[in-house]
Coordinates of C-alpha atoms in Angstrom, one line a residue:
X1 CA 19.6 84.1 -12.1
X2 CA 20.4 81.7 -14.8
X3 CA 23.6 83.6 -15.6
X4 CA 24.8 83.1 -12.0
X5 CA 24.7 79.4 -12.5
X6 CA 26.3 79.4 -15.9
X7 CA 29.2 81.6 -14.8
X8 CA 29.6 79.6 -11.6
X9 CA 29.7 76.3 -13.5
X10 CA 32.1 77.7 -16.0
X11 CA 34.5 78.8 -13.3
X12 CA 34.3 75.5 -11.6
X13 CA 34.9 73.6 -14.8
X14 CA 38.2 75.4 -15.3
X15 CA 39.4 74.1 -12.0
X16 CA 38.0 70.6 -11.9
X17 CA 38.7 67.7 -14.3
X18 CA 35.5 65.7 -15.1
X19 CA 34.9 62.8 -12.7
X20 CA 34.9 59.3 -14.1
X21 CA 31.6 57.6 -13.9
X22 CA 33.1 54.5 -12.5
X23 CA 35.0 56.4 -9.7
X24 CA 34.6 54.6 -6.4
X25 CA 33.4 56.4 -3.3
X26 CA 33.9 55.7 0.3
X27 CA 30.6 55.0 2.1
X28 CA 30.0 56.9 5.3
X29 CA 30.9 54.5 8.2
X30 CA 27.8 55.1 10.3
X31 CA 25.1 54.7 7.6
X32 CA 24.6 51.1 6.5
X33 CA 23.9 50.5 2.8
X34 CA 20.4 49.1 3.6
X35 CA 19.5 52.5 5.0
X36 CA 20.8 54.9 2.4
X37 CA 20.6 54.2 -1.4
X38 CA 23.9 55.2 -3.0
X39 CA 23.4 53.3 -6.3
X40 CA 23.3 56.4 -8.6
X41 CA 26.3 57.4 -10.6
X42 CA 27.9 60.8 -9.8
X43 CA 27.4 63.7 -12.1
X44 CA 29.8 66.3 -13.4
X45 CA 29.4 70.1 -13.6
X46 CA 29.5 69.8 -17.4
X47 CA 26.5 67.5 -17.3
X48 CA 24.7 69.7 -14.8
X49 CA 24.9 72.7 -17.0
X50 CA 22.9 70.9 -19.7
X51 CA 20.1 69.6 -17.5
X52 CA 16.6 70.7 -18.4
X53 CA 13.2 70.0 -16.6
X54 CA 10.1 68.6 -18.1
X55 CA 7.5 71.4 -18.7
X56 CA 3.7 71.4 -18.8
X57 CA 1.0 74.1 -18.9
X58 CA -1.7 72.7 -16.7
X59 CA -0.5 70.0 -14.2
X60 CA 2.5 68.0 -13.2
X61 CA 3.4 64.9 -11.2
X62 CA 6.9 63.9 -10.2
X63 CA 7.8 60.6 -8.4
X64 CA 10.6 58.1 -8.0
X65 CA 8.9 55.5 -10.2
X66 CA 7.6 56.2 -13.7
X67 CA 4.5 54.0 -13.5
X68 CA 3.4 55.8 -10.3
X69 CA 3.8 59.2 -12.0
X70 CA 1.7 58.0 -14.9
X71 CA -1.0 56.9 -12.5
X72 CA -1.1 60.4 -11.0
X73 CA -1.2 62.2 -14.4
X74 CA -4.1 59.9 -15.5
X75 CA -6.0 60.7 -12.3
X76 CA -5.6 64.4 -13.0
X77 CA -6.7 64.0 -16.6
X78 CA -9.8 62.2 -15.5
X79 CA -10.9 65.1 -13.3
X80 CA -9.2 64.3 -10.0
X81 CA -7.5 67.1 -8.1
X82 CA -4.0 67.2 -6.6
X83 CA -5.0 65.3 -3.5
X84 CA -6.7 62.5 -5.5
X85 CA -3.6 62.2 -7.6
X86 CA -1.3 62.2 -4.5
X87 CA -3.3 59.4 -2.9
X88 CA -3.3 57.4 -6.1
X89 CA 0.5 57.9 -6.5
X90 CA 1.0 56.9 -2.8
X91 CA -0.7 53.5 -3.3
X92 CA 0.9 52.9 -6.7
X93 CA 4.4 53.5 -5.2
X94 CA 3.6 50.8 -2.6
X95 CA 3.5 48.4 -5.5
X96 CA 6.1 49.7 -8.0
X97 CA 8.6 51.2 -5.5
X98 CA 8.4 48.8 -2.6
X99 CA 11.7 49.8 -1.0
X100 CA 10.1 53.1 0.0
X101 CA 6.6 53.5 -1.1
X102 CA 4.4 51.8 1.5
X103 CA 1.3 50.9 3.4
X104 CA 3.5 49.5 6.1
X105 CA 5.0 52.8 7.2
X106 CA 3.9 56.4 7.6
X107 CA 4.7 59.9 6.6
X108 CA 3.6 63.5 6.1
X109 CA 1.4 65.3 3.5
X110 CA 1.7 69.1 2.9
X111 CA -1.1 70.7 1.0
X112 CA -1.3 74.1 -0.6
X113 CA -4.9 74.9 -1.7
X114 CA -5.3 77.2 -4.7
X115 CA -7.3 79.8 -2.6
X116 CA -4.3 80.2 -0.3
X117 CA -4.8 77.8 2.7
X118 CA -1.9 75.6 3.7
X119 CA -2.5 72.4 5.8
X120 CA -0.3 69.6 7.1
X121 CA -1.3 66.0 7.7
X122 CA 0.7 63.8 10.1
X123 CA 0.3 60.1 9.5
X124 CA 3.7 59.2 11.1
X125 CA 4.0 55.8 12.7
X126 CA 3.4 55.4 16.5
X127 CA 5.4 53.3 19.0
X128 CA 3.5 50.2 20.4
X129 CA 1.9 51.0 23.7
X130 CA 4.1 48.5 25.5
X131 CA 7.3 50.2 24.2
X132 CA 9.6 52.0 26.6
X133 CA 12.9 54.0 26.7
X134 CA 15.1 51.0 27.2
X135 CA 13.7 48.5 24.8
X136 CA 16.8 48.6 22.5
X137 CA 19.2 48.2 25.5
X138 CA 20.6 45.1 27.2
X139 CA 20.4 44.6 31.0
X140 CA 23.5 46.7 31.4
X141 CA 22.1 49.7 29.6
X142 CA 24.0 49.2 26.4
X143 CA 22.3 49.7 23.0
X144 CA 22.1 46.4 21.2
X145 CA 23.0 46.9 17.5
X146 CA 20.3 45.8 15.1
X147 CA 17.6 45.5 17.6
X148 CA 15.8 48.7 16.4
X149 CA 16.4 47.9 12.7
X150 CA 16.4 44.2 12.1
X151 CA 13.7 42.8 14.5
X152 CA 10.0 43.2 15.1
X153 CA 10.8 45.5 18.0
X154 CA 11.7 48.1 15.4
X155 CA 8.2 48.1 13.8
X156 CA 5.9 51.0 14.6
X157 CA 2.2 51.1 14.0
X158 CA 1.7 52.0 10.3
X159 CA -0.1 55.2 9.4
X160 CA -0.2 55.4 5.6
X161 CA -3.6 53.8 5.0
X162 CA -5.3 56.1 7.5
X163 CA -3.4 59.1 6.2
X164 CA -4.4 58.5 2.6
X165 CA -8.0 57.8 3.6
X166 CA -8.2 61.0 5.7
X167 CA -6.7 63.2 3.0
X168 CA -9.0 61.8 0.3
X169 CA -12.0 62.2 2.6
X170 CA -11.3 65.8 3.4
X171 CA -9.9 67.2 0.2
X172 CA -10.3 64.7 -2.6
X173 CA -13.1 64.4 -5.2
X174 CA -12.8 60.8 -6.3
X175 CA -13.7 57.6 -4.4
X176 CA -11.2 55.4 -2.6
X177 CA -12.0 52.6 -5.1
X178 CA -11.1 54.9 -8.0
X179 CA -7.7 56.0 -6.7
X180 CA -6.6 52.5 -5.5
X181 CA -7.6 50.7 -8.6
X182 CA -4.4 51.5 -10.6
X183 CA -2.3 50.1 -7.7
X184 CA -4.3 46.9 -7.6
X185 CA -3.9 46.4 -11.3
X186 CA -0.2 46.9 -11.1
X187 CA 0.1 44.4 -8.3
X188 CA -2.0 41.8 -10.1
X189 CA -0.6 42.1 -13.6
X190 CA 2.9 43.0 -12.5
X191 CA 5.3 45.5 -14.1
X192 CA 8.5 45.2 -16.0
X193 CA 11.6 46.1 -14.0
X194 CA 14.0 48.8 -15.2
X195 CA 17.6 49.2 -14.2
X196 CA 16.8 51.6 -11.4
X197 CA 14.2 49.1 -9.9
X198 CA 16.7 46.3 -10.1
X199 CA 19.5 48.4 -8.4
X200 CA 17.4 49.0 -5.3
X201 CA 16.0 45.5 -5.1
X202 CA 19.6 44.2 -5.3
X203 CA 20.6 46.1 -2.2
X204 CA 18.8 43.6 0.1
X205 CA 19.1 40.3 -1.7
X206 CA 20.7 38.6 1.3
X207 CA 17.9 39.8 3.6
X208 CA 15.2 38.6 1.1
X209 CA 16.8 35.2 1.1
X210 CA 16.4 34.9 4.9
X211 CA 12.6 34.9 4.8
X212 CA 10.8 32.4 2.5
X213 CA 7.6 34.6 2.2
X214 CA 9.7 37.6 1.1
X215 CA 12.0 35.7 -1.2
X216 CA 9.0 34.1 -2.9
X217 CA 7.9 37.5 -4.2
X218 CA 11.1 39.6 -4.4
X219 CA 13.5 37.0 -5.7
X220 CA 13.3 35.0 -8.9
X221 CA 14.1 31.3 -8.1
X222 CA 16.1 32.6 -5.1
X223 CA 18.2 35.0 -7.1
X224 CA 17.9 38.8 -7.8
X225 CA 15.6 40.0 -10.5
X226 CA 17.1 41.3 -13.8
X227 CA 16.1 44.1 -16.1
X228 CA 13.1 43.1 -18.1
X229 CA 11.7 40.7 -15.6
X230 CA 8.1 41.2 -14.4
X231 CA 7.4 41.6 -10.7
X232 CA 3.9 40.3 -9.7
X233 CA 2.5 40.8 -6.2
X234 CA -0.8 38.9 -5.8
X235 CA -0.7 39.0 -2.0
X236 CA -0.3 42.7 -2.0
X237 CA -3.1 43.0 -4.6
X238 CA -5.4 41.1 -2.2
X239 CA -4.5 43.4 0.7
X240 CA -5.1 46.5 -1.5
X241 CA -8.5 45.1 -2.5
X242 CA -9.5 44.7 1.1
X243 CA -8.5 48.3 1.8
X244 CA -10.3 49.5 -1.3
X245 CA -13.5 47.9 -0.1
X246 CA -13.4 48.7 3.6
X247 CA -10.8 51.4 4.1
X248 CA -9.3 51.9 7.5
X249 CA -11.6 49.3 9.0
X250 CA -9.9 46.6 7.0
X251 CA -6.4 47.7 7.9
X252 CA -6.7 48.7 11.6
X253 CA -9.5 46.5 12.8
X254 CA -9.7 43.6 10.5
X255 CA -7.7 40.6 9.2
X256 CA -4.8 42.7 8.0
X257 CA -4.1 44.0 11.5
X258 CA -4.6 40.5 13.0
X259 CA -2.0 39.0 10.6
X260 CA 0.6 41.7 11.4
X261 CA 0.0 41.4 15.1
X262 CA 0.3 37.6 14.9
X263 CA 3.6 37.9 13.1
X264 CA 4.8 40.4 15.6
X265 CA 3.9 38.2 18.6
X266 CA 5.6 35.2 16.9
X267 CA 8.8 37.2 16.4
X268 CA 9.2 39.0 19.7
X269 CA 7.5 42.2 18.8
X270 CA 5.2 44.4 20.8
X271 CA 2.3 45.2 18.4
X272 CA -1.2 44.5 19.6
X273 CA -4.7 44.9 18.1
X274 CA -5.2 47.8 20.5
X275 CA -2.2 49.6 19.0
X276 CA -3.9 49.4 15.6
X277 CA -7.3 50.3 16.9
X278 CA -6.0 53.4 18.8
X279 CA -3.9 54.7 15.9
X280 CA -4.9 58.3 14.8
X281 CA -3.7 60.8 12.2
X282 CA -3.5 64.6 12.9
X283 CA -4.1 67.7 10.9
X284 CA -1.8 70.6 12.0
X285 CA -0.6 74.0 11.0
X286 CA 2.6 74.0 8.8
X287 CA 5.8 75.8 9.8
X288 CA 6.4 79.0 7.8
X289 CA 9.4 81.2 7.4
X290 CA 10.6 83.9 5.0
X291 CA 13.7 83.6 2.8
X292 CA 14.7 86.4 0.4
X293 CA 11.1 87.5 -0.3
X294 CA 9.8 83.9 -0.6
X295 CA 7.7 82.0 2.0
X296 CA 8.8 78.5 2.9
X297 CA 6.0 76.2 4.1
X298 CA 7.1 73.0 5.7
X299 CA 6.2 70.4 8.3
X300 CA 6.0 70.9 12.1
X301 CA 6.9 68.3 14.8
X302 CA 7.0 65.3 15.0
X303 CA 9.0 66.3 12.0
X304 CA 12.1 68.2 12.6
X305 CA 12.3 69.1 8.9
X306 CA 10.4 72.4 8.8
X307 CA 12.0 73.9 11.9
X308 CA 15.5 72.8 10.8
X309 CA 15.2 73.9 7.2
X310 CA 13.9 77.2 8.3
X311 CA 16.7 77.7 10.9
X312 CA 19.3 77.0 8.2
X313 CA 17.7 79.4 5.7
X314 CA 17.3 82.1 8.3
X315 CA 20.9 81.8 9.3
X316 CA 22.0 82.1 5.7
X317 CA 19.8 84.9 4.6
X318 CA 22.2 87.8 5.3
X319 CA 25.0 86.2 3.4
X320 CA 25.4 86.9 -0.4
X321 CA 25.4 83.3 -1.6
X322 CA 24.6 84.4 -5.1
X323 CA 27.6 86.7 -5.3
X324 CA 29.9 84.1 -3.8
X325 CA 28.7 81.5 -6.3
X326 CA 27.7 77.8 -6.2
X327 CA 30.4 75.5 -4.9
X328 CA 32.6 78.4 -3.6
X329 CA 34.5 77.9 -0.4
X330 CA 32.9 80.8 1.2
X331 CA 29.3 79.8 0.4
X332 CA 30.0 76.2 1.5
X333 CA 31.7 77.3 4.8
X334 CA 28.7 79.4 6.0
X335 CA 26.2 76.8 4.8
X336 CA 28.0 74.0 6.7
X337 CA 28.2 76.2 9.8
X338 CA 24.4 77.0 9.6
X339 CA 23.7 73.2 9.3
X340 CA 25.9 72.4 12.2
X341 CA 24.0 74.8 14.6
X342 CA 20.5 73.9 13.3
X343 CA 21.1 70.2 13.8
X344 CA 22.4 70.7 17.3
X345 CA 19.1 72.4 18.2
X346 CA 17.1 69.7 16.3
X347 CA 18.7 66.8 18.1
X348 CA 18.2 68.3 21.5
X349 CA 14.8 70.0 21.6
X350 CA 12.4 68.5 19.1
X351 CA 10.0 65.5 19.5
X352 CA 6.4 64.4 19.4
X353 CA 4.4 67.4 20.5
X354 CA 1.9 65.1 22.3
X355 CA 4.8 64.2 24.7
X356 CA 7.2 67.1 24.7
X357 CA 7.0 70.9 24.4
X358 CA 8.8 72.0 21.2
X359 CA 10.2 75.6 21.6
X360 CA 9.6 76.4 18.0
X361 CA 8.9 80.1 18.5
X362 CA 12.2 80.5 20.3
X363 CA 14.2 78.3 17.8
X364 CA 13.0 80.5 14.9
X365 CA 13.1 83.8 16.6
X366 CA 15.3 86.5 15.2
X367 CA 17.1 86.8 18.6
X368 CA 18.0 83.2 18.7
X369 CA 19.0 83.1 15.0
X370 CA 21.2 86.2 15.5
X371 CA 22.8 84.6 18.6
X372 CA 23.6 81.4 16.6
X373 CA 25.0 83.4 13.7
X374 CA 27.3 85.4 16.0
X375 CA 29.1 82.2 16.9
X376 CA 30.2 81.5 13.2
X377 CA 33.8 82.3 12.6
X378 CA 34.2 83.6 9.1
X379 CA 37.6 82.0 8.6
X380 CA 37.4 78.6 10.2
X381 CA 35.2 75.6 11.1
X382 CA 33.7 75.4 14.5
X383 CA 34.3 72.0 16.1
X384 CA 31.0 70.4 17.0
X385 CA 32.3 69.8 20.5
X386 CA 32.0 73.6 20.9
X387 CA 28.3 73.6 19.7
X388 CA 25.7 72.6 22.2
X389 CA 21.9 72.6 22.1
X390 CA 21.7 76.4 22.7
X391 CA 18.6 76.7 24.9
X392 CA 20.1 75.2 28.0
X393 CA 19.4 71.8 29.6
X394 CA 16.6 69.8 28.1
X395 CA 13.8 68.3 30.1
X396 CA 13.4 64.8 31.0
X397 CA 16.3 57.1 3.5
X398 CA 14.5 54.7 3.3
X399 CA 11.9 57.0 2.2
X400 CA 10.3 58.4 -0.9
X401 CA 8.9 61.8 -1.8
X402 CA 6.6 63.0 -4.6
X403 CA 5.0 66.2 -5.8
X404 CA 1.7 67.0 -7.5
X405 CA 0.3 70.3 -8.9
X406 CA -3.1 70.3 -10.5
X407 CA -4.7 72.6 -13.1
X408 CA -6.4 74.6 -10.4
X409 CA -3.2 75.5 -8.6
X410 CA -3.5 73.1 -5.7
X411 CA -0.2 71.5 -4.7
X412 CA 0.7 68.5 -2.6
X413 CA 4.1 67.4 -1.3
X414 CA 4.3 63.9 0.3
X415 CA 7.1 62.2 2.0
X416 CA 6.5 58.8 3.5
X417 CA 8.7 56.1 4.7
X418 CA 9.5 52.6 6.1
X419 CA 12.9 53.9 7.1
X420 CA 15.5 51.5 5.7
X421 CA 15.2 50.4 2.1
X422 CA 12.4 47.8 2.5
X423 CA 12.1 48.7 6.2
X424 CA 12.7 45.8 8.6
X425 CA 13.0 43.6 5.5
X426 CA 10.1 41.4 6.6
X427 CA 6.5 40.8 5.5
X428 CA 3.9 39.7 8.0
X429 CA 2.6 36.3 6.6
X430 CA 0.8 36.8 3.3
X431 CA 0.0 40.5 3.6
X432 CA 2.4 41.3 0.8
X433 CA 3.8 44.6 2.2
X434 CA 7.1 45.4 4.0
X435 CA 7.0 46.5 7.6
X436 CA 8.8 49.6 8.7
X437 CA 11.7 49.8 11.2
X438 CA 10.8 53.3 12.1
X439 CA 11.4 52.8 15.8
X440 CA 15.1 53.4 15.0
X441 CA 14.3 57.1 14.6
X442 CA 13.7 57.3 18.4
X443 CA 16.6 57.9 20.8
X444 CA 17.7 54.3 21.7
X445 CA 19.8 56.0 24.5
X446 CA 20.6 59.7 24.9
X447 CA 24.0 60.4 23.3
X448 CA 24.2 57.2 21.3
X449 CA 23.9 57.6 17.5
X450 CA 21.1 56.1 15.5
X451 CA 21.4 54.5 12.0
X452 CA 22.0 57.9 10.4
X453 CA 24.6 59.0 13.1
X454 CA 22.2 61.4 14.7
X455 CA 23.0 61.9 18.4
X456 CA 19.7 62.8 20.1
X457 CA 18.4 63.6 23.5
X458 CA 15.6 62.6 25.9
X459 CA 12.9 64.6 24.0
X460 CA 12.9 61.8 21.4
X461 CA 13.1 58.8 23.8
X462 CA 10.9 55.8 23.2
X463 CA 7.5 56.0 24.8
X464 CA 4.3 54.0 24.1
X465 CA 2.0 55.7 21.6
X466 CA 4.6 58.3 20.7
X467 CA 5.6 59.2 17.2
X468 CA 9.4 59.2 16.5
X469 CA 11.1 62.4 15.5
X470 CA 11.4 62.6 11.7
X471 CA 13.7 64.4 9.3
X472 CA 11.1 64.2 6.5
X473 CA 10.7 67.7 5.0
X474 CA 8.0 67.9 2.3
X475 CA 8.0 71.6 1.5
X476 CA 6.3 74.2 -0.6
X477 CA 7.7 77.6 -1.5
X478 CA 5.4 80.6 -2.2
X479 CA 6.0 83.9 -3.8
X480 CA 3.5 86.7 -2.9
X481 CA 1.1 83.9 -1.7
X482 CA 1.2 82.0 -5.0
X483 CA 2.8 78.7 -5.7
X484 CA 6.4 78.8 -6.7
X485 CA 8.0 75.4 -5.8
X486 CA 7.2 72.0 -4.4
X487 CA 10.1 69.9 -3.1
X488 CA 10.9 66.9 -0.9
X489 CA 13.3 64.0 -0.7
X490 CA 14.2 60.7 1.1
X491 CA 17.5 60.1 2.8
X492 CA 17.1 60.1 6.6
X493 CA 18.9 63.0 8.2
X494 CA 20.1 64.1 4.8
X495 CA 16.5 65.0 3.8
X496 CA 16.7 68.3 5.6
X497 CA 19.9 69.6 3.8
X498 CA 18.7 68.1 0.5
X499 CA 15.5 70.1 0.6
X500 CA 17.3 73.2 1.8
X501 CA 19.8 73.0 -1.0
X502 CA 17.1 72.5 -3.6
X503 CA 15.6 75.8 -2.5
X504 CA 18.9 77.7 -2.4
X505 CA 20.0 76.2 -5.7
X506 CA 16.9 77.9 -7.3
X507 CA 16.7 81.1 -5.3
X508 CA 20.3 81.9 -4.8
X509 CA 22.2 80.2 -7.6
X510 CA 19.6 80.6 -10.5
X511 CA 19.3 76.9 -11.3
X512 CA 16.3 75.5 -13.2
X513 CA 14.4 72.8 -11.3
X514 CA 16.2 69.9 -13.0
X515 CA 19.6 71.4 -12.2
X516 CA 18.6 72.1 -8.6
X517 CA 17.7 68.5 -7.9
X518 CA 20.5 67.0 -9.9
X519 CA 23.3 69.1 -8.4
X520 CA 25.9 67.4 -6.1
X521 CA 25.0 67.7 -2.4
X522 CA 26.8 68.1 0.9
X523 CA 25.5 67.5 4.4
X524 CA 26.6 68.2 8.0
X525 CA 24.5 67.2 11.0
X526 CA 26.5 68.4 14.0
X527 CA 27.7 64.8 14.8
X528 CA 29.6 63.0 13.4
X529 CA 31.7 66.1 12.9
X530 CA 32.3 65.6 9.2
X531 CA 31.0 66.9 5.9
X532 CA 29.6 64.2 3.7
X533 CA 29.5 65.1 0.1
X534 CA 28.8 63.8 -3.4
X535 CA 31.5 63.8 -6.2
X536 CA 31.4 66.8 -8.4
X537 CA 30.7 69.5 -5.7
X538 CA 34.2 70.4 -4.5
X539 CA 37.0 71.4 -6.8
X540 CA 40.4 70.4 -5.5
X541 CA 41.2 74.0 -4.7
X542 CA 37.9 74.5 -2.8
X543 CA 38.3 71.3 -0.8
X544 CA 41.9 72.1 0.1
X545 CA 40.8 75.6 1.3
X546 CA 38.1 74.1 3.5
X547 CA 40.4 71.5 4.9
X548 CA 42.7 74.4 5.8
X549 CA 39.8 75.9 7.8
X550 CA 39.5 72.7 9.8
X551 CA 36.8 70.7 7.9
X552 CA 36.9 66.9 7.6
X553 CA 35.2 65.1 4.7
X554 CA 33.6 61.8 3.8
X555 CA 32.6 61.1 0.2
X556 CA 29.4 59.2 -0.5
X557 CA 28.5 58.4 -4.1
X558 CA 24.9 59.6 -3.9
X559 CA 21.9 60.0 -1.6
X560 CA 18.4 61.3 -1.6
X561 CA 16.0 61.8 -4.5
X562 CA 14.4 65.2 -4.6
X563 CA 11.2 65.1 -6.7
X564 CA 10.2 68.7 -7.3
X565 CA 8.1 71.1 -9.3
X566 CA 8.7 74.8 -10.1
X567 CA 6.2 77.3 -11.4
X568 CA 8.4 79.4 -13.7
X569 CA 8.0 83.1 -13.1
X570 CA 9.2 83.8 -16.6
X571 CA 7.0 81.4 -18.6
X572 CA 4.2 80.5 -16.2
X573 CA 4.9 76.8 -17.1
X574 CA 5.4 74.1 -14.6
X575 CA 8.9 72.7 -14.5
X576 CA 9.0 69.1 -13.3
X577 CA 12.2 67.4 -12.2
X578 CA 12.8 63.8 -11.4
X579 CA 16.1 63.4 -9.5
X580 CA 18.8 61.7 -11.6
X581 CA 19.4 59.5 -8.5
X582 CA 16.1 57.7 -9.3
X583 CA 16.5 56.6 -12.9
X584 CA 13.2 54.8 -12.9
X585 CA 11.4 57.9 -11.8
X586 CA 9.5 60.4 -14.0
X587 CA 8.3 63.9 -14.2
X588 CA 5.2 64.2 -16.5
X589 CA 2.3 66.6 -17.0
X590 CA -0.1 68.0 -19.5

């Protein structure tokens, strides 16, 4: 497997000159910079060939911020299991990675237990009970730009605190006080900012300057922080102390909820105390599918991630990607066409299962997959106008991901989000945490693109108490029932293809875990009908060939941040890989 990658990289290097690190990249028109972090420098195939993962014998933690990873490893060394560490990392990221780590948003946790059981926890945000299908439209039915992303109408009921509490209660060994203590310490004492931290904070300087309570914390004398500065968050420390003491009671029934509701009411939002009191999390059965002898375990609706990742992989399984080679025109052509068809189904048929029937069995059936595959022309691109949701008429990031494996073989993959970098960009009073703008993940109006350009249908329309459809895809790959890989990424709609490519990079192209997450990416989501890609993936010859087949391209410097762990079948060691796109992140173990 390793030789496949080396030969593929060597061939590509003969055709492609190294990319300059300062090379500019055109940003995709329909994704604003606040929503998709593109601050990482591109890579080259020469650099990729030298990438090596961190290895450990017993346990591993990988996250987008080094201090959060260190918190997780310490919890594991002190006798905590993978769930204890995952909860501790989740709270730590809320402090040291505030763009994306959160207690003001929600997400998904996928757990593989060492004895073989797989479980999924949904702590996705819910729409306020007063919300309805037209809340982001004017009186003429037109979607109002920014209403779902920059106002309190975009804020859903946060789920992270209840999700972490529930996971810890059911599968953890340590107390809530033990796992939150490191986050409280980091908030009180502060932490020294590295270049990666400063890069992300700088993305929303102008927004921080609009709100005095935000600027007082996340700006230094009204200006952006610099490398070496210390970020202290005493208000967040107080909020975390309240949660540490009283758990969900403090967050959903106490003064924290009252302050968020008061801010919402004062700013035209819809949140009420009843919304907080009625919030629930849900345990569910993961989505599973086979791929080349492996079992992919991922998340069910209200995530579209598991279904769509599995659809893409099932569509690709008959094709000899390994023989065609990484970055080849033929492998890219069939991968893009698989993505195009899977996203058409995703955008038309999936939604919160409490509100709509998700035809998962049909979408993943061999008959349906074969029918989709039969429409792929081997020699040219299929225009998205010719691809419809294929079951007939429908009935009426930024994000962060992290992975933990403990010494017992338990594994946890978590992806949680506040949507944009720093969510709605606002903090309710002195609570200290950013609120999400997750309502933008709903269909503001059928046929009208959301922030990530997704054109969705009625199944995902806004309804009170409903969870918005998500692209989050925390995933675990098993081989003969045993842990093989843990993977997940931020990046809005690009999460699905990032996770899918991390899997195929290992299984098909023989990459080690570090190469798999660092490799340049591409993405197609049905509409807009264009392939977005990172520098370093296409040689000039391959791009020209694909353009001749009818493809259109948009270059984006970078997206996503796959944080992944692989159990090496050769050595038995854990390979931890922090994505190069999060330079402040860390893979560490023991």
